[in-house]
CSV table of C-alpha atoms in Angstrom, one decimal:
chain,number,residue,atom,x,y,z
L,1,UNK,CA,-39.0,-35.0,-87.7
L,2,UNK,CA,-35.6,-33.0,-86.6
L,3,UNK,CA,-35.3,-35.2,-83.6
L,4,UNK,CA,-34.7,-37.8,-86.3
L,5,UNK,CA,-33.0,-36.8,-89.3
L,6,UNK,CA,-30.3,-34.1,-88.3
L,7,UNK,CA,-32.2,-31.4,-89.6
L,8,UNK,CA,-32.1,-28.7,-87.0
L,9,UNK,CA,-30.4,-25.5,-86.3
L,10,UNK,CA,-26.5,-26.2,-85.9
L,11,UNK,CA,-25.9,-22.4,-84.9
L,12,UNK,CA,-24.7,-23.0,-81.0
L,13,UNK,CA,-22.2,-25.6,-81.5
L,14,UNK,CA,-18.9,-25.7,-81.0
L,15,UNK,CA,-16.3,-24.6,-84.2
L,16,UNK,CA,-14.4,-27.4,-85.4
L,17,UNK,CA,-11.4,-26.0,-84.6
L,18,UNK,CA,-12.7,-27.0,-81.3
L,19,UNK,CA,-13.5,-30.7,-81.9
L,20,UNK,CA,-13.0,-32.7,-79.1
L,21,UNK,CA,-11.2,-35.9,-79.4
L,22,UNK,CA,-13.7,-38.4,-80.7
L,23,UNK,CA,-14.2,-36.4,-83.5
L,24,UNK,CA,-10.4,-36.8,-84.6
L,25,UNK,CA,-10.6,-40.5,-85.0
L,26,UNK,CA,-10.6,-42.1,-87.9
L,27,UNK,CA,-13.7,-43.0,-89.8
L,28,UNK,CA,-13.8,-46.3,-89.1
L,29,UNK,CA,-13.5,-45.7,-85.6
L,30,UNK,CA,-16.6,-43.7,-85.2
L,31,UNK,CA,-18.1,-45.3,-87.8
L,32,UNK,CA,-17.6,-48.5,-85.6
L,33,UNK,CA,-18.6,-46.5,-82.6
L,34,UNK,CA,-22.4,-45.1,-84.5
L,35,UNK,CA,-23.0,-48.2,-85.0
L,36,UNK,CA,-23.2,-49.6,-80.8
L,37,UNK,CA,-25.3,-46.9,-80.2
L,38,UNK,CA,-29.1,-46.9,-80.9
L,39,UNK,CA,-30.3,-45.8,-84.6
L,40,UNK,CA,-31.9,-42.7,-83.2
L,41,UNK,CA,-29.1,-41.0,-81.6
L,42,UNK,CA,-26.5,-42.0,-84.5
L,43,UNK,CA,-28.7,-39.9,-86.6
L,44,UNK,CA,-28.9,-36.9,-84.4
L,45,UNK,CA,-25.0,-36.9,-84.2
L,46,UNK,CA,-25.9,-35.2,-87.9
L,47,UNK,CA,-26.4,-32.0,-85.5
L,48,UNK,CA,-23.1,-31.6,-83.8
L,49,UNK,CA,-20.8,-30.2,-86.6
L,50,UNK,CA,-20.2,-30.0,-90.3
L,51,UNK,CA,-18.1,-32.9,-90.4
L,52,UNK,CA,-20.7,-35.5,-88.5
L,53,UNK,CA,-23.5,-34.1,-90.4
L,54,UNK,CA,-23.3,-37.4,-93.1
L,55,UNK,CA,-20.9,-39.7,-90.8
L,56,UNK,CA,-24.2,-41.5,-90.0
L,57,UNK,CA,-25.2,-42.4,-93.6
L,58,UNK,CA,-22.2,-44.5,-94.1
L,59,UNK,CA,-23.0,-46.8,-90.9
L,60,UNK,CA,-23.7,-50.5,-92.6
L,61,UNK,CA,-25.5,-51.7,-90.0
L,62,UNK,CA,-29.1,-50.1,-89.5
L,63,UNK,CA,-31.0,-51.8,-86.3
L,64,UNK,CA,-34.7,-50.3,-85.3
L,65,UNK,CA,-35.1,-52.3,-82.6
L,66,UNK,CA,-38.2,-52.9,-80.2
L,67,UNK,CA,-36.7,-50.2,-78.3
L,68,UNK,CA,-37.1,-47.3,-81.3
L,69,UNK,CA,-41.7,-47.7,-81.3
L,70,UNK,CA,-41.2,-46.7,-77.7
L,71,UNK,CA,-38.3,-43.9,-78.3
L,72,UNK,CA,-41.4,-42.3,-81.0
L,73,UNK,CA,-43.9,-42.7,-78.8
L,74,UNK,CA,-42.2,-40.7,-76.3
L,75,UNK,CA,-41.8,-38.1,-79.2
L,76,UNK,CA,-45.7,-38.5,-80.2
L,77,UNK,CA,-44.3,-39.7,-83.8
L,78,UNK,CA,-45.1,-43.5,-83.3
L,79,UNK,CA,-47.4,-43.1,-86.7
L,80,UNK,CA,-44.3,-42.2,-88.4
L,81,UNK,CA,-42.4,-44.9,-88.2
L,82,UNK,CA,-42.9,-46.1,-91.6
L,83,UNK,CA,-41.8,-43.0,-93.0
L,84,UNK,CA,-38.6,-42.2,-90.7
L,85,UNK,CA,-37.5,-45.9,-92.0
L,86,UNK,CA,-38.1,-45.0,-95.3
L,87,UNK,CA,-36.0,-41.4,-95.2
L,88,UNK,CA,-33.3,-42.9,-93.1
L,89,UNK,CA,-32.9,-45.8,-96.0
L,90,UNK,CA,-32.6,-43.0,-98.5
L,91,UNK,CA,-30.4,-40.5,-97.1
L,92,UNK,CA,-27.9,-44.0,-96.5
L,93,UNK,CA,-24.7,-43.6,-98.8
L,94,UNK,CA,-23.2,-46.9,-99.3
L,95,UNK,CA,-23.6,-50.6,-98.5
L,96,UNK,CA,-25.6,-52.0,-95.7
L,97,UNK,CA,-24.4,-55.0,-94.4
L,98,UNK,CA,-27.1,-55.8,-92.1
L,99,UNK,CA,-30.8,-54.3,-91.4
L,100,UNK,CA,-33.5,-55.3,-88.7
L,101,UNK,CA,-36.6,-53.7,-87.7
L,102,UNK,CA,-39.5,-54.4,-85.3
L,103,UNK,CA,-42.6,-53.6,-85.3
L,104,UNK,CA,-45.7,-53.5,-83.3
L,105,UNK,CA,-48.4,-51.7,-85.6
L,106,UNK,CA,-49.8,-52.5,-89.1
L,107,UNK,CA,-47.7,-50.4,-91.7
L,108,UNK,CA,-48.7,-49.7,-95.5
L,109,UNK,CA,-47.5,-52.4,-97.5
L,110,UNK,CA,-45.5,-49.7,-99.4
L,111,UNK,CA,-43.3,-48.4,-96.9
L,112,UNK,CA,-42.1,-52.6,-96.4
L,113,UNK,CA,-41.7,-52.5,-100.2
L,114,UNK,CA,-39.5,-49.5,-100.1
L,115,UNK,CA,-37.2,-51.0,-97.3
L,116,UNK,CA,-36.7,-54.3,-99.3
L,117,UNK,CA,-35.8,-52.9,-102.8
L,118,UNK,CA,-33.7,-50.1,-101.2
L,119,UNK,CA,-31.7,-52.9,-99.1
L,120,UNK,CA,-31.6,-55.3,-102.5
L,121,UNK,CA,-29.8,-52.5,-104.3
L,122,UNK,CA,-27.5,-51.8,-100.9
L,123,UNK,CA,-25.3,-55.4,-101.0
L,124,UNK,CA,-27.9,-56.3,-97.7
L,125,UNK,CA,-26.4,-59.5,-96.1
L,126,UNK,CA,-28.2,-59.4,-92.7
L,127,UNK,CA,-31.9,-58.6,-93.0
L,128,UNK,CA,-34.2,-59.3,-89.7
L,129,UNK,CA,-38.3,-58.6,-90.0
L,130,UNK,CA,-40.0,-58.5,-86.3
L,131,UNK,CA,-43.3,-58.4,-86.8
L,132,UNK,CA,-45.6,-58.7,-83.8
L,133,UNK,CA,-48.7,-56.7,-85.8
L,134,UNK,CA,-51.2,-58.9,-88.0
L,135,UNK,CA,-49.0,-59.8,-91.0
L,136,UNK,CA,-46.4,-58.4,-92.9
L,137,UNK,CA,-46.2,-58.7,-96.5
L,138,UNK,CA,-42.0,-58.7,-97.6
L,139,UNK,CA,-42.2,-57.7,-101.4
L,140,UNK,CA,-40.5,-60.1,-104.2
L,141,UNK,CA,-37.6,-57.9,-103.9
L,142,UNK,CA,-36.2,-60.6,-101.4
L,143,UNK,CA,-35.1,-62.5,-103.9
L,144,UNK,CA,-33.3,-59.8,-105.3
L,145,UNK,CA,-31.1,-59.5,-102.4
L,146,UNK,CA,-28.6,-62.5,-103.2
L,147,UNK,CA,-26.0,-61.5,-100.9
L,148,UNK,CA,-28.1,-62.5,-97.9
L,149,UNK,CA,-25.9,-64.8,-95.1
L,150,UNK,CA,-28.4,-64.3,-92.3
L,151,UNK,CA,-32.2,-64.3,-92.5
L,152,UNK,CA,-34.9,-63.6,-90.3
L,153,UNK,CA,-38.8,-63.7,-90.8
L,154,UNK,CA,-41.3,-63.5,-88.4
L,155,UNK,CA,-45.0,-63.3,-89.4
L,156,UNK,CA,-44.6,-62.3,-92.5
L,157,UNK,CA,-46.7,-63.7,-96.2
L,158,UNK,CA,-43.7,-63.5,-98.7
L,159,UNK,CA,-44.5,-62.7,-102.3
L,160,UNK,CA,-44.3,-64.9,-105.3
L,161,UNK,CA,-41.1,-65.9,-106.1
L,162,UNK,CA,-39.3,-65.2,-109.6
L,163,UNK,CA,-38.9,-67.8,-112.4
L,164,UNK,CA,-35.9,-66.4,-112.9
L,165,UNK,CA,-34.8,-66.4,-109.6
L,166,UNK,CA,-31.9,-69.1,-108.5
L,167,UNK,CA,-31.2,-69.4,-104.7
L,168,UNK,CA,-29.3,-67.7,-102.1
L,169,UNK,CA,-25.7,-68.7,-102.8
L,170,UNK,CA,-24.7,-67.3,-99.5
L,171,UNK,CA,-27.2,-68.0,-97.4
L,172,UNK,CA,-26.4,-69.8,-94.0
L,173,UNK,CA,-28.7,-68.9,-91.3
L,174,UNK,CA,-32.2,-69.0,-91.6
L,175,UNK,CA,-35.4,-68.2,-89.4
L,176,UNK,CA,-38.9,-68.5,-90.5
L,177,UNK,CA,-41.4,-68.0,-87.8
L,178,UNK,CA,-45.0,-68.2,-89.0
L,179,UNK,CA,-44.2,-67.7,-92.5
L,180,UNK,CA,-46.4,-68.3,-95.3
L,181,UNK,CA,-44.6,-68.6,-99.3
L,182,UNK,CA,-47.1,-67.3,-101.7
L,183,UNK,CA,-47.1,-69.8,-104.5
L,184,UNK,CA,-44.0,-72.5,-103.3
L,185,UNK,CA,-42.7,-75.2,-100.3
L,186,UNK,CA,-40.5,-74.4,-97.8
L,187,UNK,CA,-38.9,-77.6,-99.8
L,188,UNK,CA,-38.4,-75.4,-102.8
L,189,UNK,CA,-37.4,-72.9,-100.9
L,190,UNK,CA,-34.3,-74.7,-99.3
L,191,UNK,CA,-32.9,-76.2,-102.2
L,192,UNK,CA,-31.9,-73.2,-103.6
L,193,UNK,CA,-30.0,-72.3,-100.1
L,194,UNK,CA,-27.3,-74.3,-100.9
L,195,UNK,CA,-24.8,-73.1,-97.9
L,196,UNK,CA,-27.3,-73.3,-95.1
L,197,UNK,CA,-26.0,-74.2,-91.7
L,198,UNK,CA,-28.3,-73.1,-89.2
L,199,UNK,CA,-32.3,-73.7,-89.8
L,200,UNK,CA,-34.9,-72.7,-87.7
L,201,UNK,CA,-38.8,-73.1,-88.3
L,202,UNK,CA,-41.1,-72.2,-85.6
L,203,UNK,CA,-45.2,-72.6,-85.6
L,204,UNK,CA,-46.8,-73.3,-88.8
L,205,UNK,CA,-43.8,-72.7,-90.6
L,206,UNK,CA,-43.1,-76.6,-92.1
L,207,UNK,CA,-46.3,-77.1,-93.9
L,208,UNK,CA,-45.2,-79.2,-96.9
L,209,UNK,CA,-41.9,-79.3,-96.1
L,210,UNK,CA,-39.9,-83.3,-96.4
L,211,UNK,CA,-37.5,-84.9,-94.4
L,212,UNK,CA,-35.5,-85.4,-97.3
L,213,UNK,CA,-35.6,-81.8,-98.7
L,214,UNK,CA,-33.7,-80.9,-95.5
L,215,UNK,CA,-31.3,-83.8,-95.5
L,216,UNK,CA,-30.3,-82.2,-98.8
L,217,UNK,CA,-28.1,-79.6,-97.1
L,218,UNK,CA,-25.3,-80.7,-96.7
L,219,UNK,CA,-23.8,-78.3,-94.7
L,220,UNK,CA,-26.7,-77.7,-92.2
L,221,UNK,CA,-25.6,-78.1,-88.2
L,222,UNK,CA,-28.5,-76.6,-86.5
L,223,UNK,CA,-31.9,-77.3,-86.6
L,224,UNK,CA,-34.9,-76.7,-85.1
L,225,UNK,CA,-38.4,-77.5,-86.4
L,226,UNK,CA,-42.1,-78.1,-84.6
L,227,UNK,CA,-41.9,-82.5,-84.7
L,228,UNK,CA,-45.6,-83.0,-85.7
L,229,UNK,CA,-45.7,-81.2,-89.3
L,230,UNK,CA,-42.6,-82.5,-90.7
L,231,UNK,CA,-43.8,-84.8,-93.3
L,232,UNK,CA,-47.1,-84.0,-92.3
L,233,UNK,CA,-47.3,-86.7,-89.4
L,234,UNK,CA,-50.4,-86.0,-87.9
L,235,UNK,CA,-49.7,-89.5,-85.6
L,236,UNK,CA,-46.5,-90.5,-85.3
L,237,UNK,CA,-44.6,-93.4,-83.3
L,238,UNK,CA,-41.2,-93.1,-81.5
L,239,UNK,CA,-39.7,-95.1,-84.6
L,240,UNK,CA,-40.9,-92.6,-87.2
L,241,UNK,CA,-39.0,-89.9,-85.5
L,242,UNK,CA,-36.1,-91.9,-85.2
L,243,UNK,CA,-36.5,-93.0,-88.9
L,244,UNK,CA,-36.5,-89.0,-89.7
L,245,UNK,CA,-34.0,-87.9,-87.1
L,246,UNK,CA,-31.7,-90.7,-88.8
L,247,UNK,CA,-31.4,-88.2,-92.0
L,248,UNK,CA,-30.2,-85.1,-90.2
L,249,UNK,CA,-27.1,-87.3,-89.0
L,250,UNK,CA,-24.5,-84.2,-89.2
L,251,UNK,CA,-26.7,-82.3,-86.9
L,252,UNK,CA,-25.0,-81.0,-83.9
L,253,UNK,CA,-27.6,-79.0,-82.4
L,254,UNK,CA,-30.9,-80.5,-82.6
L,255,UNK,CA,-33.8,-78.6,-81.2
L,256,UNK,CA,-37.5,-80.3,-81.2
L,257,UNK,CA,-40.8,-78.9,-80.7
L,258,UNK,CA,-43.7,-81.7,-79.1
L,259,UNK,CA,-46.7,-79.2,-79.5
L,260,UNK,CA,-49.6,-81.4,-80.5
L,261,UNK,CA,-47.7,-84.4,-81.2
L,262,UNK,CA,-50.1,-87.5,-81.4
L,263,UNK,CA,-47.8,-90.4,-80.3
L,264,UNK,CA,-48.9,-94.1,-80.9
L,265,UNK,CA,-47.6,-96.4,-78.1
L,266,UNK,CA,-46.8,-99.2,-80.2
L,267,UNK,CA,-44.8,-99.1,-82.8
L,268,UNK,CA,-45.2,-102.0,-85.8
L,269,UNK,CA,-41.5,-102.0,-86.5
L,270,UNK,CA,-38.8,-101.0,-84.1
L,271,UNK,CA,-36.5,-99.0,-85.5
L,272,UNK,CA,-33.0,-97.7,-83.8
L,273,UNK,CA,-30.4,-95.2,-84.9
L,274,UNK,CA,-27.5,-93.7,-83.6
L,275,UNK,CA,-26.9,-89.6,-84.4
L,276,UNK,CA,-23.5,-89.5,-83.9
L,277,UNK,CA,-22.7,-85.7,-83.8
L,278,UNK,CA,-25.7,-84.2,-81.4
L,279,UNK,CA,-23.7,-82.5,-78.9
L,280,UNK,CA,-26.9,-80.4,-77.4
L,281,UNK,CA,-30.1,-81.7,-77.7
L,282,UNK,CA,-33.1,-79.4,-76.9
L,283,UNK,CA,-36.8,-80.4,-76.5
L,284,UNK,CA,-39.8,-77.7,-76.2
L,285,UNK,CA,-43.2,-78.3,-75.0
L,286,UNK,CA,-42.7,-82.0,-73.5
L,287,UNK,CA,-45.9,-83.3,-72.1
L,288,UNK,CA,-44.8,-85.7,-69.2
L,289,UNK,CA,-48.5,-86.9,-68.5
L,290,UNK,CA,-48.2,-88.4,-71.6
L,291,UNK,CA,-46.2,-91.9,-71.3
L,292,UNK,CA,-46.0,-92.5,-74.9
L,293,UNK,CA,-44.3,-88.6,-75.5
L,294,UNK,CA,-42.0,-89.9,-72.7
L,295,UNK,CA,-41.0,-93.0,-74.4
L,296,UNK,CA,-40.0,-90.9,-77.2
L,297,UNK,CA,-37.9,-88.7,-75.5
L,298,UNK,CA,-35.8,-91.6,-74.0
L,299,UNK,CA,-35.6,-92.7,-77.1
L,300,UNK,CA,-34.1,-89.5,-78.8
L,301,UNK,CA,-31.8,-89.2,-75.4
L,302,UNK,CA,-30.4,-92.9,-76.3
L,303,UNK,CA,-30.1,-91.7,-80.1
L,304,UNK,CA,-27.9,-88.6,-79.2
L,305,UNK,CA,-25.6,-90.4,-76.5
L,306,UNK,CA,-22.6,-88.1,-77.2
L,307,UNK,CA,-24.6,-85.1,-76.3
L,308,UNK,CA,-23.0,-82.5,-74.0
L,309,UNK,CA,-25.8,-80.6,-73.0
L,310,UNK,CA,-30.1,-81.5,-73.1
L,311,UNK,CA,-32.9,-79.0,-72.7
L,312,UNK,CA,-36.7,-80.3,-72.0
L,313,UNK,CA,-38.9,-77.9,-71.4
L,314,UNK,CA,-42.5,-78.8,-70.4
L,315,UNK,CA,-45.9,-77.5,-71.9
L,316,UNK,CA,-47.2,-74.8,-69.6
L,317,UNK,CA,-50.3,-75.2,-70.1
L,318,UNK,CA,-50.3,-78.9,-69.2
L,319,UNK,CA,-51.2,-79.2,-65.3
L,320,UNK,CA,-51.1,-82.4,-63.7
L,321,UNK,CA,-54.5,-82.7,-61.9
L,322,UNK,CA,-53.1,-85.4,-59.4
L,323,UNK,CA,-51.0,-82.9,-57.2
L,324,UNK,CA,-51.9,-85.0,-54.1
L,325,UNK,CA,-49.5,-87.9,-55.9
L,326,UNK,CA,-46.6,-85.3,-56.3
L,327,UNK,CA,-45.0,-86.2,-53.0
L,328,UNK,CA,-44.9,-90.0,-53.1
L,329,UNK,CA,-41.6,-91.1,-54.6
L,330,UNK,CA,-42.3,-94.7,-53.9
L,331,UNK,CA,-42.6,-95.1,-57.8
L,332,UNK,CA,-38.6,-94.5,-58.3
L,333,UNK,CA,-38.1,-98.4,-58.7
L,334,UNK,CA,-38.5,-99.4,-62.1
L,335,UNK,CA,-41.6,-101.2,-61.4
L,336,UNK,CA,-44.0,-99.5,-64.2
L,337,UNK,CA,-47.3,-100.2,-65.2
L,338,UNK,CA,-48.4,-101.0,-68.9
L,339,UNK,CA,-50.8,-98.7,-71.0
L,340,UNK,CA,-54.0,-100.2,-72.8
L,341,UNK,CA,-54.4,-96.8,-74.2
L,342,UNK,CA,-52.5,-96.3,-78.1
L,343,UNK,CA,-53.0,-92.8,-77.9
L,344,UNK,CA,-50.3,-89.9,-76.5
L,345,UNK,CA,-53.9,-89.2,-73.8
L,346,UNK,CA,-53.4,-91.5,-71.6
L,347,UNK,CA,-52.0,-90.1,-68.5
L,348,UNK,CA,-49.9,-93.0,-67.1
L,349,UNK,CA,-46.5,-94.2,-66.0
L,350,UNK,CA,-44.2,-95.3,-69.1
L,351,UNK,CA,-43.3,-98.1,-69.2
L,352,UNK,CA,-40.0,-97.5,-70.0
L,353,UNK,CA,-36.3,-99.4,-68.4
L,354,UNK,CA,-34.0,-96.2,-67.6
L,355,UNK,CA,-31.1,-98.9,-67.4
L,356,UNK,CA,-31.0,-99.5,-71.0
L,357,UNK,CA,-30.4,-95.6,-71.6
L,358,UNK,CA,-26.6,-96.3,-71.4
L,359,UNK,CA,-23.8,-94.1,-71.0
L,360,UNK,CA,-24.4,-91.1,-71.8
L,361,UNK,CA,-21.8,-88.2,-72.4
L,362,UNK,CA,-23.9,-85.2,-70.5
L,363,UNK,CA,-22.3,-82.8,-68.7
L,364,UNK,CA,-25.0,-80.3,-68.3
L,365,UNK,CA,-29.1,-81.0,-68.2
L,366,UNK,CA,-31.8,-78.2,-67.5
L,367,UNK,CA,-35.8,-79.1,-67.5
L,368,UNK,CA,-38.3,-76.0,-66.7
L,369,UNK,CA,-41.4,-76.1,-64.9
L,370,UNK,CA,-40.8,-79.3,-63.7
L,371,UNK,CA,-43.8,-80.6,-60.9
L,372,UNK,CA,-42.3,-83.6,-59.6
L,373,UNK,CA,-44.3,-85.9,-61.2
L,374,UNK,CA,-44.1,-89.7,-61.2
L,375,UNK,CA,-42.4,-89.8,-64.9
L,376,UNK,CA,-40.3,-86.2,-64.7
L,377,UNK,CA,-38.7,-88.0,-61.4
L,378,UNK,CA,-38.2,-91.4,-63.5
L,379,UNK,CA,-36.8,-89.6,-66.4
L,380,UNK,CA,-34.5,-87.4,-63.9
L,381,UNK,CA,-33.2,-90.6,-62.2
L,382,UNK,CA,-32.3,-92.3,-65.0
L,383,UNK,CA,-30.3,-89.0,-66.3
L,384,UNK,CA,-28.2,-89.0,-63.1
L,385,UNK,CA,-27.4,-92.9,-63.0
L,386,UNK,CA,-26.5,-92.7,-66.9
L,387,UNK,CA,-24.5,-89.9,-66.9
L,388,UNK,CA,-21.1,-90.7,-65.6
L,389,UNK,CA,-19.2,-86.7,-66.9
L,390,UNK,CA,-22.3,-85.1,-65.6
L,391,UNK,CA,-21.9,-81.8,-63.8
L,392,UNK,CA,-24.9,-80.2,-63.2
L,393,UNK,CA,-28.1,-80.5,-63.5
L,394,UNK,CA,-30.7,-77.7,-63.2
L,395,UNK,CA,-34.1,-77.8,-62.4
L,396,UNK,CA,-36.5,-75.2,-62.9
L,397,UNK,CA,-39.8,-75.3,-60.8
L,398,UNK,CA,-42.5,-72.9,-59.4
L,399,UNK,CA,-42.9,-74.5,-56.4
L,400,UNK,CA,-41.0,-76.5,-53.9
L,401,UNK,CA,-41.2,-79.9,-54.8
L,402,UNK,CA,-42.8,-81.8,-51.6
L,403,UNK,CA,-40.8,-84.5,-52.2
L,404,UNK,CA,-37.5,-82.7,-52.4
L,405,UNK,CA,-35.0,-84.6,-49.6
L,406,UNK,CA,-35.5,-87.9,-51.8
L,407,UNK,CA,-35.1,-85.9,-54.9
L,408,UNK,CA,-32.0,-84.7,-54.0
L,409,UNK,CA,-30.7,-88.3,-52.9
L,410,UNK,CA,-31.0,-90.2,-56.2
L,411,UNK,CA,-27.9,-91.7,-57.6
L,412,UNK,CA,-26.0,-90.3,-59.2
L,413,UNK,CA,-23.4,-91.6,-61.6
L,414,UNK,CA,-21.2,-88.6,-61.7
L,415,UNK,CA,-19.3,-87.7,-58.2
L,416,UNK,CA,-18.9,-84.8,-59.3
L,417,UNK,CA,-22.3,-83.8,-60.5
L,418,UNK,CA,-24.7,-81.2,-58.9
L,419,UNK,CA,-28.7,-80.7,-59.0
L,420,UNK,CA,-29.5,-77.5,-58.2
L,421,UNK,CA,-33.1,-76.1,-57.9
L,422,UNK,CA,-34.6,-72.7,-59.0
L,423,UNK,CA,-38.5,-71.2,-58.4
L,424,UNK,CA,-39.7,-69.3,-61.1
C-alpha cells in the first residue's frame, strides 16, 4: 500500500531549503497542477517533502479512471482497489467537486457505500460510476448529495429513494446507462431535476418513462434516448415519432436510437411537425433494409430542416445478403416500388420522394458502415440535392463501394460541398 498512500520512508530526499521551483508556487497552482496528473502519482507526491505530504488531500477532483485497475495490476494490488478508494476518500481534507471511478471487477457493496456517503458529506457536484462488472449497487446516499450538476451511471441498481427527499436543484447533465431505480420511474426521477439540460438514456434505461415527463423540463437541450421504449411503443409508425418528437421542440441536439424499432408502413393519420431548433441531429443503429425505418428517417430529416450537422449510423449486425445488387446504381431515379409488407421486415426499396425533403440547412453529414445499398444511395442523393450550404459529407465504409465513380457523381446542391470516403 506505500505505492499508494505516501506512506514510505522520506529519509533521501532533498531539504526544503532545497525545493525546486514547483514547489514555490502557490497552492492553487499545484493544486491545479495534481489534479492533470493521474490519481496515483498525485498521491505519491505525499513522499517528496514535508510540505507535499497532504497537498494531495486538498485536490477536489478525484478521477480513478480505466487506466488505475491496470496501474494495480501492474503492482499485484488489483484486489485492493475497493480499499485504496476507500482510504484515499478518507485521508481527503475538504470539498470534492467532482469524483469518477471505473471499474472492471465486482466490489463489496460496502466499499460503494462508503464512497457515496463520504462524497454526500464532501459538497460532491460531479460524480461518474463506470461499471463494466455485473451490477453495481449506488447506496441511497445519492440523494443526499444535492449539489450534484453532472451525473453519470452506468450499470448500476440505485437504492430506494427517500420520502423525504426533493430533487436535485442543481442538476443539469444526466447519464443513465442501464440503470434500474429500485422502487420509482425514471418519470419521477426527472421531475424532481428541475435544471436539467442535457439527458441521456441508453439501453433499457426508459422503461416507464413518458413523453410528457420529459417535455416537462424546460430547460433540457440535449437528448438522447433508445426510440422504441419511450412510451413503451413496442410498434410504432413515422407519425407517432413525430407526434413525440413534437414535445421536445427546444431540443437542439437530438440523438435517436432505432434498436428494435418495429415500424408500421402505414400510418392511419399523417401527422407533420416542424422542430425548429435541431441544429445536429444524430441517429444510431439505422437499419436501411428496412424501407419503413427509412421512411422514418426522411421524415425526422424533413422535421429538423435547420440542422447543421446529421449522424446515421447503421446496425452492425445487419448484413445485406444481396451484395451482388451493391453495384447497380440504376435504382438512383426515383422510380420506387411499393411494399405489401406493414411490418419494419420487409427488405425493400422505400417508397419514398427525396424531392419533397426540401431545403435543408446541412453543412456537415457522416453515415458509418455504409454498403452502398439501393436505399443508403437514395437517402445519400437526396442529402446532396437538398442541401444547398453543404460542405462535406463523410462516408464511412469497410469496403470499397463497387459502385463508387457514379457515387461520387450525384448532384449535388452545394458547389462547394465534398464527399469524402473512409475504410474502417
Amino acid at each position: 500500500m506505500d505505492q499508494i498512500d505516501g506512506t514510505s520512508n522520506t529519509s533521501n530526499l532533498t531539504p526544503e531549503s532545497e525545493e525546486d521551483h514547483i514547489s514555490r508556487m502557490p497552492k492553487n497552482v499545484i493544486t491545479h497542477i495534481l489534479e492533470r496528473v493521474p490519481i496515483q502519482y498525485a498521491v505519491r507526491t505525499s513522499i517528496l517533502s514535508r510540505k507535499w505530504r497532504f497537498e494531495w488531500t486538498m485536490l477536489s477532483k478525484i478521477e480513478f479512471d480505466g487506466d488505475f485497475p491496470a496501474y494495480l495490476r501492474k503492482k499485484g494490488i488489483e484486489d485492493d482497489l475497493g480499499r485504496i478508494v476507500t482510504r484515499i476518500l478518507f485521508h481527503h481534507i475538504g470539498d470534492i467537486s467532482k469524483f469518477s471511478v471505473t471499474l472492471y471487477e465486482n466490489l463489496d457493496a460496502e466499499y460503494i457505500n462508503d464512497w457515496v456517503m463520504l462524497l454526500s458529506r464532501n459538497r460532491i457536484k460531479d460524480l461518474s460510476i463506470w461499471n463494466f462488472a455485473g451490477v453495481c449497487k449506488v447506496p441511497t446516499h445519492l440523494f443526499s448529495c444535492l449539489e450534484l450538476e453532472n451525473l453519470e451511471l452506468s450499470h448500476c441498481y440505485v437504492s430506494l429513494m427517500p420520502p423525504t427527499f426533493h430533487g436535485f436543484p442543481n442538476l443539469e447533465f444526466l447519464y443513465l446507462n442501464s440503470v434500474v431505480l429500485e422502487n420509482y420511474t425514471y418519470g419521477e426521477l426527472l421531475t424532481r431535476c428541475p435544471s436539467l439540460e442535457v439527458l441521456s438514456l441508453i439501453s433499457d434505461t426508459t422503461d416507464g418513462i413518458k413523453g410528457h415527463e420529459i417535455a416537462k423540463l424546460e430547460n433540457l437541450t440535449n437528448l438522447r434516448l433508445p426510440l422504441c421504449a419511450l412510451d413503451n411503443m413496442a410498434i410504432i409508425t413515422s407519425s407517432d415519432v413525430l407526434q413525440h418528437m413534437s414535445l421536445f421542440y427546444k431540443v437542439q441536439d437530438l440523438f435517436l436510437d432505432l434498436l428494435n424499432c418495429k415500424v408500421l408502413a402505414k400510418d392511419k393519420e399523417r401527422f407533420e411537425t416542424f422542430l425548429p431548433c435541431v441544429k445536429n441531429l444524430v441517429v444510431y443503429n439505422m437499419d436501411f433494409s428496412c424501407a419503413n425505418l427509412l421512411s422514418l428517417v426522411y421524415a425526422l430529416i424533413f422535421a429538423s430542416q435547420n440542422a447543421r450537422t446529421l449522424k446515421i449510423t447503421t446496425d452492425e449486425d445487419v448484413i445485406d445478403e444481396d451484395v451482388d445488387d451493391m453495384d447497380k446504381f440504376d435504382y438512383l431515379s426515383d422510380d420506387v416500388n411499393d411494399s405489401d409488407d406493414d411490418m419494419e421486415d420487409a427488405d425493400v426499396v422505400a417508397d419514398i420522394d427525396g424531392c419533397k425533403m426540401g431545403q435543408l440547412q446541412l453543412r456537415e453529414v457522416s453515415i458509418e458502415y455504409v454498403t452502398c445499398s439501393e436505399n443508403e444511395v437514395m437517402l445519400l442523393k437526396s442529402i446532396l440535392s437538398s442541401s444547398p450550404l453543404l460542405k462535406e459529407m463523410n462516408i464511412f465504409t469497410s469496403e470499397v463501394p463497387s459502385g463508387l465513380i457514379k457515387l461520387l457523381k450525384l448532384h449535388r446542391a452545394s458547389p462547394n460541398a465534398e464527399v469524402n470516403f473512409f475504410w474502417t
